[in-house]
PDB file of C-alpha atoms and ligand atoms in Angstrom:
ATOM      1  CA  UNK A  27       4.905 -35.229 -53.232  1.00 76.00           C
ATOM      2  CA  UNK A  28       4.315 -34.632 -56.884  1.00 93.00           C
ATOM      3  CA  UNK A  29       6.761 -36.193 -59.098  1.00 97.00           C
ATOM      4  CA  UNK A  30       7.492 -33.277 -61.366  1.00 98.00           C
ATOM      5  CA  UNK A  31       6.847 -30.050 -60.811  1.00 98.00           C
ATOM      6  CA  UNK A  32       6.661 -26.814 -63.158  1.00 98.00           C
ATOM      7  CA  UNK A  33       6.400 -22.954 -61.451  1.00 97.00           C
ATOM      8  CA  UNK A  34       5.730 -20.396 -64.017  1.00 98.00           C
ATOM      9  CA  UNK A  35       6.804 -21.990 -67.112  1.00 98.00           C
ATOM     10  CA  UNK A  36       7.627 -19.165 -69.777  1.00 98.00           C
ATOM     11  CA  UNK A  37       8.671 -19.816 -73.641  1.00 98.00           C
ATOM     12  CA  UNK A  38       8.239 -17.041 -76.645  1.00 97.00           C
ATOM     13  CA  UNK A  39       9.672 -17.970 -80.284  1.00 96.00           C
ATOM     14  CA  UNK A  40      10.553 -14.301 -81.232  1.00 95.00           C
ATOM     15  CA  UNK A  41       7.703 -11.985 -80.414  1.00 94.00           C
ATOM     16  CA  UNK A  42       5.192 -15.114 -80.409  1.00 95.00           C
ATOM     17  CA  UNK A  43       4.648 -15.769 -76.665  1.00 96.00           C
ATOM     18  CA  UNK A  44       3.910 -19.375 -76.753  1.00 97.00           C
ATOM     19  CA  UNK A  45       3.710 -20.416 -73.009  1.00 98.00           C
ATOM     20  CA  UNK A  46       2.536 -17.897 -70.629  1.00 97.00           C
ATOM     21  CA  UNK A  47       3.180 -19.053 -67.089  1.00 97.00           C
ATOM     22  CA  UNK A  48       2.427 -22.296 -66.790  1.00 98.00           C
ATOM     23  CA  UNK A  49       1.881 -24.410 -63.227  1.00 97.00           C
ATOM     24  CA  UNK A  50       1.857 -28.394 -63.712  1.00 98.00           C
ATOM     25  CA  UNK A  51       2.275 -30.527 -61.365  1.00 97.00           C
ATOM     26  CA  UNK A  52       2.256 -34.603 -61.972  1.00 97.00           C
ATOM     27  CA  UNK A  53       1.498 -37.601 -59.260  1.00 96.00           C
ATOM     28  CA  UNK A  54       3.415 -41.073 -59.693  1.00 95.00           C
ATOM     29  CA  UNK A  55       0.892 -43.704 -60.920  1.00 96.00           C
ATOM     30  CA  UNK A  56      -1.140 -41.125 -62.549  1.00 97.00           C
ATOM     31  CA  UNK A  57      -2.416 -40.327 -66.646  1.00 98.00           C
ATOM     32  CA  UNK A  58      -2.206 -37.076 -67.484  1.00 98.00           C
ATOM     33  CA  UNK A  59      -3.658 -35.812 -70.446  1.00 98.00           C
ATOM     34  CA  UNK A  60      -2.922 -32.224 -72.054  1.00 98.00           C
ATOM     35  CA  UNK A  61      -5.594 -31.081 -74.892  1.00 98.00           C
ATOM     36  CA  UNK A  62      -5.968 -28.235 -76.850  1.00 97.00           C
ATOM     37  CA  UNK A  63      -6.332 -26.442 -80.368  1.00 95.00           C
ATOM     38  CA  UNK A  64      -3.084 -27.191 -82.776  1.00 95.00           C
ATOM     39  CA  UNK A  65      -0.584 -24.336 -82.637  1.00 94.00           C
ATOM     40  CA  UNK A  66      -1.336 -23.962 -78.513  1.00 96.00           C
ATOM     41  CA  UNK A  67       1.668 -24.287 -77.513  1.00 97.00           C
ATOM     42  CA  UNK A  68       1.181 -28.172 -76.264  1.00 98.00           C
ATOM     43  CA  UNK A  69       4.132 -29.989 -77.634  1.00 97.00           C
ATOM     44  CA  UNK A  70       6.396 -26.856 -76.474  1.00 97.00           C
ATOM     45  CA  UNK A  71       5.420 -27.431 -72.797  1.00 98.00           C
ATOM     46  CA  UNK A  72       5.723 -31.258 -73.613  1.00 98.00           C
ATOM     47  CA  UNK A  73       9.652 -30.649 -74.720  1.00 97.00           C
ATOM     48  CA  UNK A  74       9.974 -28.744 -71.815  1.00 97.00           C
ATOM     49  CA  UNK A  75       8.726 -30.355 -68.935  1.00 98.00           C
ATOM     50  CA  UNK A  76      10.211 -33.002 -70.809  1.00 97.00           C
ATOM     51  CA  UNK A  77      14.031 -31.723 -70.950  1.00 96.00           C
ATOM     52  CA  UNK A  78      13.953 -31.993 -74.596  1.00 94.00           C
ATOM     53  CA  UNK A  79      13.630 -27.965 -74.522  1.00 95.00           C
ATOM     54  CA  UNK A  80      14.578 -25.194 -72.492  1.00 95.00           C
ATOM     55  CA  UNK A  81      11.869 -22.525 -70.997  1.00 97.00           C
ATOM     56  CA  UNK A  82      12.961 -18.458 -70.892  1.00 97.00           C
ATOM     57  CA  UNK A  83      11.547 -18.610 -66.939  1.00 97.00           C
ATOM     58  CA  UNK A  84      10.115 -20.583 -64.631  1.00 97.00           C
ATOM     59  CA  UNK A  85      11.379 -23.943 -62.358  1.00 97.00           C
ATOM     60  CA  UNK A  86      11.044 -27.048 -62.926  1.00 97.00           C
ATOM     61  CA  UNK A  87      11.530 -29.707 -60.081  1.00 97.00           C
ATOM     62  CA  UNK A  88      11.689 -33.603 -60.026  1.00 97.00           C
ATOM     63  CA  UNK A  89      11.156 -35.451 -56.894  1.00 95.00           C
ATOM     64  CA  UNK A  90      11.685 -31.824 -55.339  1.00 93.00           C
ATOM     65  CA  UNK A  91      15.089 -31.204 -57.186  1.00 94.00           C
ATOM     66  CA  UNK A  92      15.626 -28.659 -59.516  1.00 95.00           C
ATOM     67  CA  UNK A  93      16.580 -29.869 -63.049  1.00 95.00           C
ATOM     68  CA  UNK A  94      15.662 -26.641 -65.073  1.00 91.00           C
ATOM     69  CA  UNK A  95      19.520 -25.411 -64.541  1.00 88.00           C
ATOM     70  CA  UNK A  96      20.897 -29.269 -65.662  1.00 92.00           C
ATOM     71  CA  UNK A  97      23.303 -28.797 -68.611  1.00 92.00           C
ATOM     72  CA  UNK A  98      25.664 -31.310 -70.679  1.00 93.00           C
ATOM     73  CA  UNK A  99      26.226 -34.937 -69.868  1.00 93.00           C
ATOM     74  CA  UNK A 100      24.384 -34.538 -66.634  1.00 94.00           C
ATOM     75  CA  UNK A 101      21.301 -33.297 -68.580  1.00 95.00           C
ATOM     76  CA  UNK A 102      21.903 -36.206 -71.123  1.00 93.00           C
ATOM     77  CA  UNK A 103      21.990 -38.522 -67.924  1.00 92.00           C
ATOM     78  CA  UNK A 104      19.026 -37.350 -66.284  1.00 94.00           C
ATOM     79  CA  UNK A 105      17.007 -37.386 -69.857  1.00 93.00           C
ATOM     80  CA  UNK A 106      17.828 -41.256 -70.609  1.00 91.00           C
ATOM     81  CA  UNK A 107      17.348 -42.328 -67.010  1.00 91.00           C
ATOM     82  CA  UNK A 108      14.396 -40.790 -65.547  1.00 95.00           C
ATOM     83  CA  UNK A 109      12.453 -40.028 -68.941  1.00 96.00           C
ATOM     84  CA  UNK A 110      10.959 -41.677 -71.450  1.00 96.00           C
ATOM     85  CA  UNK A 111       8.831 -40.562 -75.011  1.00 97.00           C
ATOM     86  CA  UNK A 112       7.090 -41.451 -77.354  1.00 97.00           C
ATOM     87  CA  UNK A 113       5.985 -39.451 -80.495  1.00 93.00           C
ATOM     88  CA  UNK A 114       3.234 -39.686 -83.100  1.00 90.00           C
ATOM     89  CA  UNK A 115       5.760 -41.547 -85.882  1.00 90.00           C
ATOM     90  CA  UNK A 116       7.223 -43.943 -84.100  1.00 84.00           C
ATOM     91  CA  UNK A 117      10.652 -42.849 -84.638  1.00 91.00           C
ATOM     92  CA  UNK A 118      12.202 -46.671 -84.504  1.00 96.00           C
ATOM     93  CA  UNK A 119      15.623 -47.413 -86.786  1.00 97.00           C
ATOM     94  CA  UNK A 120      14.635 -49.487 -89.569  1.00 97.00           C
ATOM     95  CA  UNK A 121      17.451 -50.949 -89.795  1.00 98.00           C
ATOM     96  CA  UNK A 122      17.588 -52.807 -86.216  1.00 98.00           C
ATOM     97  CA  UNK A 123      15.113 -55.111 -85.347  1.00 98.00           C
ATOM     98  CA  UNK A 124      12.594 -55.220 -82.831  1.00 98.00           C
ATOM     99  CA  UNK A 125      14.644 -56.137 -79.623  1.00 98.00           C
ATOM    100  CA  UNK A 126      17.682 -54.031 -81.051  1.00 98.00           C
ATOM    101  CA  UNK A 127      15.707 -50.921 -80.902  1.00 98.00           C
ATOM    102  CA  UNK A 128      14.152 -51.513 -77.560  1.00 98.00           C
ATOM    103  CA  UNK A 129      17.449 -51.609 -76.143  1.00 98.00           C
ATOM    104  CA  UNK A 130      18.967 -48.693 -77.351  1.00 96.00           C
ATOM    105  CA  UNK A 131      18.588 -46.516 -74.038  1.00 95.00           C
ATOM    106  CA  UNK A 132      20.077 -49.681 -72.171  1.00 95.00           C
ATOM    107  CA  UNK A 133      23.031 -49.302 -74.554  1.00 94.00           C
ATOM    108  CA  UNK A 134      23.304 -45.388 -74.064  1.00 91.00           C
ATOM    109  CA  UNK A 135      23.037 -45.860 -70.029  1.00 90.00           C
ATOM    110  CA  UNK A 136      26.071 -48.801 -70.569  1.00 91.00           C
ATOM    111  CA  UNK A 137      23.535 -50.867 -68.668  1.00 93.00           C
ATOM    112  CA  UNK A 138      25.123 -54.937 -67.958  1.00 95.00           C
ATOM    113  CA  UNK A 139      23.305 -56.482 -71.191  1.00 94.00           C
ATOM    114  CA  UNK A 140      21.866 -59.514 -69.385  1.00 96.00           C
ATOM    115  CA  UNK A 141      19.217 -57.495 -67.152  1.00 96.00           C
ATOM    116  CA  UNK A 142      18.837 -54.997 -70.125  1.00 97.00           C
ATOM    117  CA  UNK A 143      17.554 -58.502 -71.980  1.00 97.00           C
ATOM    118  CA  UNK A 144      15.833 -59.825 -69.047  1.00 97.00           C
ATOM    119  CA  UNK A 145      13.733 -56.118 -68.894  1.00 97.00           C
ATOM    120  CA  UNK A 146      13.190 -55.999 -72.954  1.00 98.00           C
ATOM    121  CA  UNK A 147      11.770 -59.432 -73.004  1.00 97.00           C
ATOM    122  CA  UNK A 148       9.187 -58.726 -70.037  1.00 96.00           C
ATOM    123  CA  UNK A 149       8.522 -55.706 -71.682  1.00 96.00           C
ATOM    124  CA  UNK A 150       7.454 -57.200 -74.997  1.00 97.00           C
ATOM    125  CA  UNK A 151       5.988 -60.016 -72.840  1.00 96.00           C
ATOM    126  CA  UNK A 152       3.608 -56.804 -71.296  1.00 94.00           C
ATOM    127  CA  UNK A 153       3.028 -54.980 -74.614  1.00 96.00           C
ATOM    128  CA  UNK A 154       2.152 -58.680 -76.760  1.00 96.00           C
ATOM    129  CA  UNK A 155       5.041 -58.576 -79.213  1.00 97.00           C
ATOM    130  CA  UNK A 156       7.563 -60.830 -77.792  1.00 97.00           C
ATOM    131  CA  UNK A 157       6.994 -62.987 -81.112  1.00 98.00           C
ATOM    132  CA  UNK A 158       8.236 -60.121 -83.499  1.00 98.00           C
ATOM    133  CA  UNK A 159      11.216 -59.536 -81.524  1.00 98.00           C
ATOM    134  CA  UNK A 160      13.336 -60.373 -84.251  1.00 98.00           C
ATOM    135  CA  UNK A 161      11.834 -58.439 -86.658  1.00 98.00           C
ATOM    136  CA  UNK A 162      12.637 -55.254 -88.277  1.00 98.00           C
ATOM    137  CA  UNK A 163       9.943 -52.626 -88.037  1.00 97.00           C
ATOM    138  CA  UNK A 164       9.288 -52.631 -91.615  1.00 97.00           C
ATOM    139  CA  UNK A 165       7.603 -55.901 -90.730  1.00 97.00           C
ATOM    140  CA  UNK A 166       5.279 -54.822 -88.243  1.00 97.00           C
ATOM    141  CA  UNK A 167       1.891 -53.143 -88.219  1.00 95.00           C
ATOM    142  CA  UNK A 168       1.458 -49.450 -87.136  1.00 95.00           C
ATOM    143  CA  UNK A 169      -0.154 -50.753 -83.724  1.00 95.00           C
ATOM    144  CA  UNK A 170       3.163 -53.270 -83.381  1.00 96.00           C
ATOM    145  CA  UNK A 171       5.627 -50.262 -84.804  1.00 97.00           C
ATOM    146  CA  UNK A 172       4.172 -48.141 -82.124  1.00 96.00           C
ATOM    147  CA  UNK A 173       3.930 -51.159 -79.186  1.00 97.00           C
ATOM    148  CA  UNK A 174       7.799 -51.450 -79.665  1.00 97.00           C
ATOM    149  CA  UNK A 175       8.718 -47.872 -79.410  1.00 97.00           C
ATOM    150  CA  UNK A 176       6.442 -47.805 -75.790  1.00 97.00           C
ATOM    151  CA  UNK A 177       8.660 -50.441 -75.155  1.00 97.00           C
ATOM    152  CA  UNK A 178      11.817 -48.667 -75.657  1.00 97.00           C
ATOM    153  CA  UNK A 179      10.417 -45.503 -73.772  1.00 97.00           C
ATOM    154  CA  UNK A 180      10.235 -47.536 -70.965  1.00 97.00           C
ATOM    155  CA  UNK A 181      13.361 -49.230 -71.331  1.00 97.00           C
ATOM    156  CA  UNK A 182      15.384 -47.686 -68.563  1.00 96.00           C
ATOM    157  CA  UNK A 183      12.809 -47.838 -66.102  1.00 95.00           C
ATOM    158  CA  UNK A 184      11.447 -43.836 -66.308  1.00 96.00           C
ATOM    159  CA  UNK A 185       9.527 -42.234 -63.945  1.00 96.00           C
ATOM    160  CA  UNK A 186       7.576 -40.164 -66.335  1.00 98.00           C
ATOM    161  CA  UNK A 187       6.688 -41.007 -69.944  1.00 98.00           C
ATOM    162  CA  UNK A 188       5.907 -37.938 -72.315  1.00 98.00           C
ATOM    163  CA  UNK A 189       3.688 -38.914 -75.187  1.00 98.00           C
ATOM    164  CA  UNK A 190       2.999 -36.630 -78.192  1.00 97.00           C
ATOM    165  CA  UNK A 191      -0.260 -37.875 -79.893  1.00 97.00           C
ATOM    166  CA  UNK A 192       0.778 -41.456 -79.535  1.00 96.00           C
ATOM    167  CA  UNK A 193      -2.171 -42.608 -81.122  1.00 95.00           C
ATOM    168  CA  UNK A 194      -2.438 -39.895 -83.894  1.00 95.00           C
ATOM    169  CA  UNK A 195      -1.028 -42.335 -86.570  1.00 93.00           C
ATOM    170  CA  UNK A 196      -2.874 -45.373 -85.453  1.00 95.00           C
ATOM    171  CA  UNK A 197      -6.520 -46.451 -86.877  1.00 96.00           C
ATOM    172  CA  UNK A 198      -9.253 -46.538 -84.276  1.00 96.00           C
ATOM    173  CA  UNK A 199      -8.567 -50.544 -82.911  1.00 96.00           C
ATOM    174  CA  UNK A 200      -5.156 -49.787 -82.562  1.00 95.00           C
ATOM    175  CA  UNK A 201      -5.374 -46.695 -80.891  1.00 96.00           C
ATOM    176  CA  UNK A 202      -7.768 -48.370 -78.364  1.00 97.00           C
ATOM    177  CA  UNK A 203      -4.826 -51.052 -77.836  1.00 96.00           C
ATOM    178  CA  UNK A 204      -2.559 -48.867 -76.838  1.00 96.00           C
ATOM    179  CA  UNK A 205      -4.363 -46.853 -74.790  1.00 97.00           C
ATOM    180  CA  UNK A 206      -5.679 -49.808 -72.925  1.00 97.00           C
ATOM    181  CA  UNK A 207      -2.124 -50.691 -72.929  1.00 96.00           C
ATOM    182  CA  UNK A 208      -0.855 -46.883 -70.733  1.00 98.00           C
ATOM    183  CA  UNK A 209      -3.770 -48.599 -68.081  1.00 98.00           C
ATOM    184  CA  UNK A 210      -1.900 -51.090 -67.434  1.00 96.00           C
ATOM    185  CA  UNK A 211       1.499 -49.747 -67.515  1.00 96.00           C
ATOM    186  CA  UNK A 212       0.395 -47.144 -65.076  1.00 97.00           C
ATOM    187  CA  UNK A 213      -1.700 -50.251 -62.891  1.00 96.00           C
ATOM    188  CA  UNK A 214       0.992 -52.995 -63.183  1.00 93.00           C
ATOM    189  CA  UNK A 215       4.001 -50.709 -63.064  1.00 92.00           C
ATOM    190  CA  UNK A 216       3.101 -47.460 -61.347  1.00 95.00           C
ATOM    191  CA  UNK A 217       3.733 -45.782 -64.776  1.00 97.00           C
ATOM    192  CA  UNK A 218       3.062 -42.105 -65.057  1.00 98.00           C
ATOM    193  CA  UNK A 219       2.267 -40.499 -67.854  1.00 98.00           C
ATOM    194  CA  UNK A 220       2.133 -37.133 -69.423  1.00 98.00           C
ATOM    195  CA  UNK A 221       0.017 -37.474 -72.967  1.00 98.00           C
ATOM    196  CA  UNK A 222      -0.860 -34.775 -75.702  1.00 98.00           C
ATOM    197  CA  UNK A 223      -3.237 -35.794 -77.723  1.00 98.00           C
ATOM    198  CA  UNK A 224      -6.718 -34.761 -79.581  1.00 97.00           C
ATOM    199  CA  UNK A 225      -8.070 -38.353 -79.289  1.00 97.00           C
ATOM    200  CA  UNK A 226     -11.249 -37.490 -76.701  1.00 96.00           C
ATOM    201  CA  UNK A 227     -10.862 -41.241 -75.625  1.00 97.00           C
ATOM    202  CA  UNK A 228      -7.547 -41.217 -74.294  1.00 98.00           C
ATOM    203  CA  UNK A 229      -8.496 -37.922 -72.935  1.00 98.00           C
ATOM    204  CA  UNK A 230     -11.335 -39.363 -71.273  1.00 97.00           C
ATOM    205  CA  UNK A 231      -9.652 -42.900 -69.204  1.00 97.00           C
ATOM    206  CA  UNK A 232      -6.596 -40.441 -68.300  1.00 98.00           C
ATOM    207  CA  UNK A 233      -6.667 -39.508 -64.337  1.00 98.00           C
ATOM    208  CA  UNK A 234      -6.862 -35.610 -65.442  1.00 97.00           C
ATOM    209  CA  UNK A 235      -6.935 -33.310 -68.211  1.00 98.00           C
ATOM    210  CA  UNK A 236      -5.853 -30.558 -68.722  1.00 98.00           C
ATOM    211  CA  UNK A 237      -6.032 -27.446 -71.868  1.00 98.00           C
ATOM    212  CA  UNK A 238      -3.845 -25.213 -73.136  1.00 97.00           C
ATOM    213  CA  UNK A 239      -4.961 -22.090 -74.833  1.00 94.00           C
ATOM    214  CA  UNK A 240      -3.786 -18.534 -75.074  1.00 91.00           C
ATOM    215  CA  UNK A 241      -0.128 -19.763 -73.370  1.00 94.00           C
ATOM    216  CA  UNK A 242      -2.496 -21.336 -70.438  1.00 96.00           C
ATOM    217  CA  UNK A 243      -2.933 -24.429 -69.350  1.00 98.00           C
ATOM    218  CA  UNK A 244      -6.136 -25.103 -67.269  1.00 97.00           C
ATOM    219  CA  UNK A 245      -7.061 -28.332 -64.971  1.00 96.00           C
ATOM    220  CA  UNK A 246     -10.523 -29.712 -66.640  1.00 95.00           C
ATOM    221  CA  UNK A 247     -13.322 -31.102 -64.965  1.00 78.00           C
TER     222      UNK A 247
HETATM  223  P1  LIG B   8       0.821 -27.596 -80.460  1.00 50.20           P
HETATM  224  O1  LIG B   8       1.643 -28.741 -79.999  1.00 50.20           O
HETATM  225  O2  LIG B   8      -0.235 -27.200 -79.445  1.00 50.20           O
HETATM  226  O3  LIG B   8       0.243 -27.781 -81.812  1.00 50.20           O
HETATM  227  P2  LIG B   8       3.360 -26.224 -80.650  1.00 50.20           P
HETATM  228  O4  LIG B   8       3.936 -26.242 -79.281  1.00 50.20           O
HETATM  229  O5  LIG B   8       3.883 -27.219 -81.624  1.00 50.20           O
HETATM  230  O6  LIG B   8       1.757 -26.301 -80.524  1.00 50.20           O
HETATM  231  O7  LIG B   8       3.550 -24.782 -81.266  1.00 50.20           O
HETATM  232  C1  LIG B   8       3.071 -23.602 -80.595  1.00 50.20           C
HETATM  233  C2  LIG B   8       3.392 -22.401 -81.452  1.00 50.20           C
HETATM  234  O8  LIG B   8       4.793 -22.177 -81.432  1.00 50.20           O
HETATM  235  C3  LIG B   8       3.010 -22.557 -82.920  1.00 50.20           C
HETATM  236  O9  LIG B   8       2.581 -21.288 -83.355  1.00 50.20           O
HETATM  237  C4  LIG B   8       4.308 -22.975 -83.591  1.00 50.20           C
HETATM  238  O10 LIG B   8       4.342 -22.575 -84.918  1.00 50.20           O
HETATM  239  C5  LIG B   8       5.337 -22.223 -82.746  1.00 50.20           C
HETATM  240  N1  LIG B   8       6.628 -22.926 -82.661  1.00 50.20           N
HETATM  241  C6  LIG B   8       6.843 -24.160 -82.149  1.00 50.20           C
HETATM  242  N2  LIG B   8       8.149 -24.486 -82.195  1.00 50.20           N
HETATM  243  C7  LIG B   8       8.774 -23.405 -82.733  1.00 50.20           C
HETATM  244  C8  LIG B   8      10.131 -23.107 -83.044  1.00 50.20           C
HETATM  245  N3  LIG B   8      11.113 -23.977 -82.808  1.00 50.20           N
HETATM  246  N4  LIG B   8      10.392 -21.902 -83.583  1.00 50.20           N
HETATM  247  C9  LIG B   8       9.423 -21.005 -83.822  1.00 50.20           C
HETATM  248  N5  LIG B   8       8.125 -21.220 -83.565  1.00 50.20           N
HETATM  249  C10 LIG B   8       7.798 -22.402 -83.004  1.00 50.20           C
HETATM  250  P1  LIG B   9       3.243 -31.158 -83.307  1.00 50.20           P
HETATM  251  O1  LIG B   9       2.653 -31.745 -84.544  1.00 50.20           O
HETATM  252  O2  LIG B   9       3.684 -32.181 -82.322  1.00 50.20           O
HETATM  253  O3  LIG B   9       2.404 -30.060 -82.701  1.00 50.20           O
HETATM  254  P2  LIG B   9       4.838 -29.469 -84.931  1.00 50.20           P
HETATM  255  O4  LIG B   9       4.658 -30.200 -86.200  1.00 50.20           O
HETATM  256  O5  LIG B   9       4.071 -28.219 -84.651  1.00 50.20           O
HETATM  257  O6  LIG B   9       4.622 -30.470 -83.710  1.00 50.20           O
HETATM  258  O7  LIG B   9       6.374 -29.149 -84.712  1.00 50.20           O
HETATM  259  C1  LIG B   9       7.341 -30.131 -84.844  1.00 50.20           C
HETATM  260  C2  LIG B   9       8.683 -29.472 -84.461  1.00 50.20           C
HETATM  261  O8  LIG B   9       8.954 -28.424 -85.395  1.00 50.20           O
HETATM  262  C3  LIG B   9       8.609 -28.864 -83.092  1.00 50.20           C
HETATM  263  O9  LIG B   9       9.425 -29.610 -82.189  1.00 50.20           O
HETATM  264  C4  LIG B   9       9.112 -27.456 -83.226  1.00 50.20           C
HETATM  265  O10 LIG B   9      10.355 -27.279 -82.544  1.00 50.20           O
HETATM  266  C5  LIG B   9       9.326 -27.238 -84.703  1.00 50.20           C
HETATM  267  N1  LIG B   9       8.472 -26.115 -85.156  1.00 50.20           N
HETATM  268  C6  LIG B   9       7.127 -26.047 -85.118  1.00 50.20           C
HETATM  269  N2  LIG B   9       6.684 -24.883 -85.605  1.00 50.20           N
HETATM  270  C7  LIG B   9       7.775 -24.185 -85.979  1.00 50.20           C
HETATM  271  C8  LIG B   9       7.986 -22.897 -86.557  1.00 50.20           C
HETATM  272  N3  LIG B   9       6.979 -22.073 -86.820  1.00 50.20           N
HETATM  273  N4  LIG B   9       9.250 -22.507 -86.792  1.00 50.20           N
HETATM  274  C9  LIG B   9      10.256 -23.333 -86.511  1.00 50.20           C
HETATM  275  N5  LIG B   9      10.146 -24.569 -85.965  1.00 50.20           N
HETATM  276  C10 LIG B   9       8.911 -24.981 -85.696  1.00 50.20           C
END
């Protein structure tokens, strides 16, 4: 059974109709990458399959339960538990360091702070930056910056990650590091993955692809 699930997805801004009836459907253990001109409509469907954003129509199902009617602290819940993103800028608060930032979702989900330290140090032990731990992320590189907030998406364990352009900031070796790095998340940890992004490599090692244009989103290849 698919993970998440998304029947005739609807979303207009005003008279724009941005999504037009969009079907998704995402495996566990599976990269799936969603391409497609800017202004298509890609980081809308992102928000919403993501719970960030709500769709005028359509369902939306996870592990066969319906979450599109989820409101409040139960939404809030759901969000921080069973989802995790990441976004082009990494979005980390410069004032904590490393470690302190990676545990933020632990802190929101009033996790017990020993295991939430025992899965943020073999997270950065996975992702290579268990030496800048104690750094702020002013003192990182952009490939490091972006390595810790991966880290903190998966904090709590998610099912899915949502990723918008996660690489669009990075230069061309660190891009390739982190994308190497979303292989083995999804090998070593049955990560899944749901990715926009315009870089045709990280297109091309995901397990499908898919594009949007004209509020449609078609399977590739
Ligand atoms: P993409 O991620 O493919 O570049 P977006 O989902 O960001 O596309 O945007 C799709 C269209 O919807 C664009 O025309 C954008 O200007 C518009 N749009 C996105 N968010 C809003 C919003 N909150 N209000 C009004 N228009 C929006
Ligand atoms: P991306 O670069 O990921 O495609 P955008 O820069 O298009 O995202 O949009 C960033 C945020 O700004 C979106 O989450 C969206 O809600 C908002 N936004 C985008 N376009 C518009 C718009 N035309 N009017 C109002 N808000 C918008």
């Amino acid at each position: 059974m698919s993970i998440l699930s998304a029947k005739n997805i609807q979303k207009h801004y005003g008279e724009l109709k941005v999504l037009d009836g969009i079907d998704f459907q995402l495996d566990a253990a599976k990269i799936c990458a969603i391409v497609g001109p800017s202004g298509a409509g890609k980081s809308t469907l992102l928000h919403i399959l993501g719970t960030l954003d709500q769709a005028d129509f359509g369902e939306l199902y996870f592990n066969g339960e319906d979450i599109s009617q989820l409101k409040g602290s139960k939404l809030s819940s759901f969000r921080n538990n069973a989802i995790g993103f990441i976004f082009q800028f990494h979005n980390l608060l410069p004032e904590f360091t490393a470690e302190e930032n990676i545990l933020i979702p632990a802190y929101i989900s009033k996790k017990e702070e020993k295991e939430s330290m025992q899965r943020a140090q073999e997270l950065m032990k996975i992702l290579g930056i268990e030496a800048r731990a104690q750094h702020k992320p002013g003192q990182l590189s952009g490939g490091e910056q972006q390595r810790v907030a991966v880290a903190r998406a998966l904090m709590n364990n998610p099912s899915i990650v949502f990723a918008d352009e996660p690489s669009g900031n990075l230069d061309s070796k660190n891009a390739e590091e982190l994308h190497s790095l979303f292989l083995k998340l999804r090998d070593e940890l049955g990560q899944a993955f749901v990715i926009v992004t315009h870089n045709k490599e990280l297109a091309a090692i995901s397990d499908e692809r898919h594009e949007m244009k004209d509020g449609k989103l078609a399977r590739l290849d």
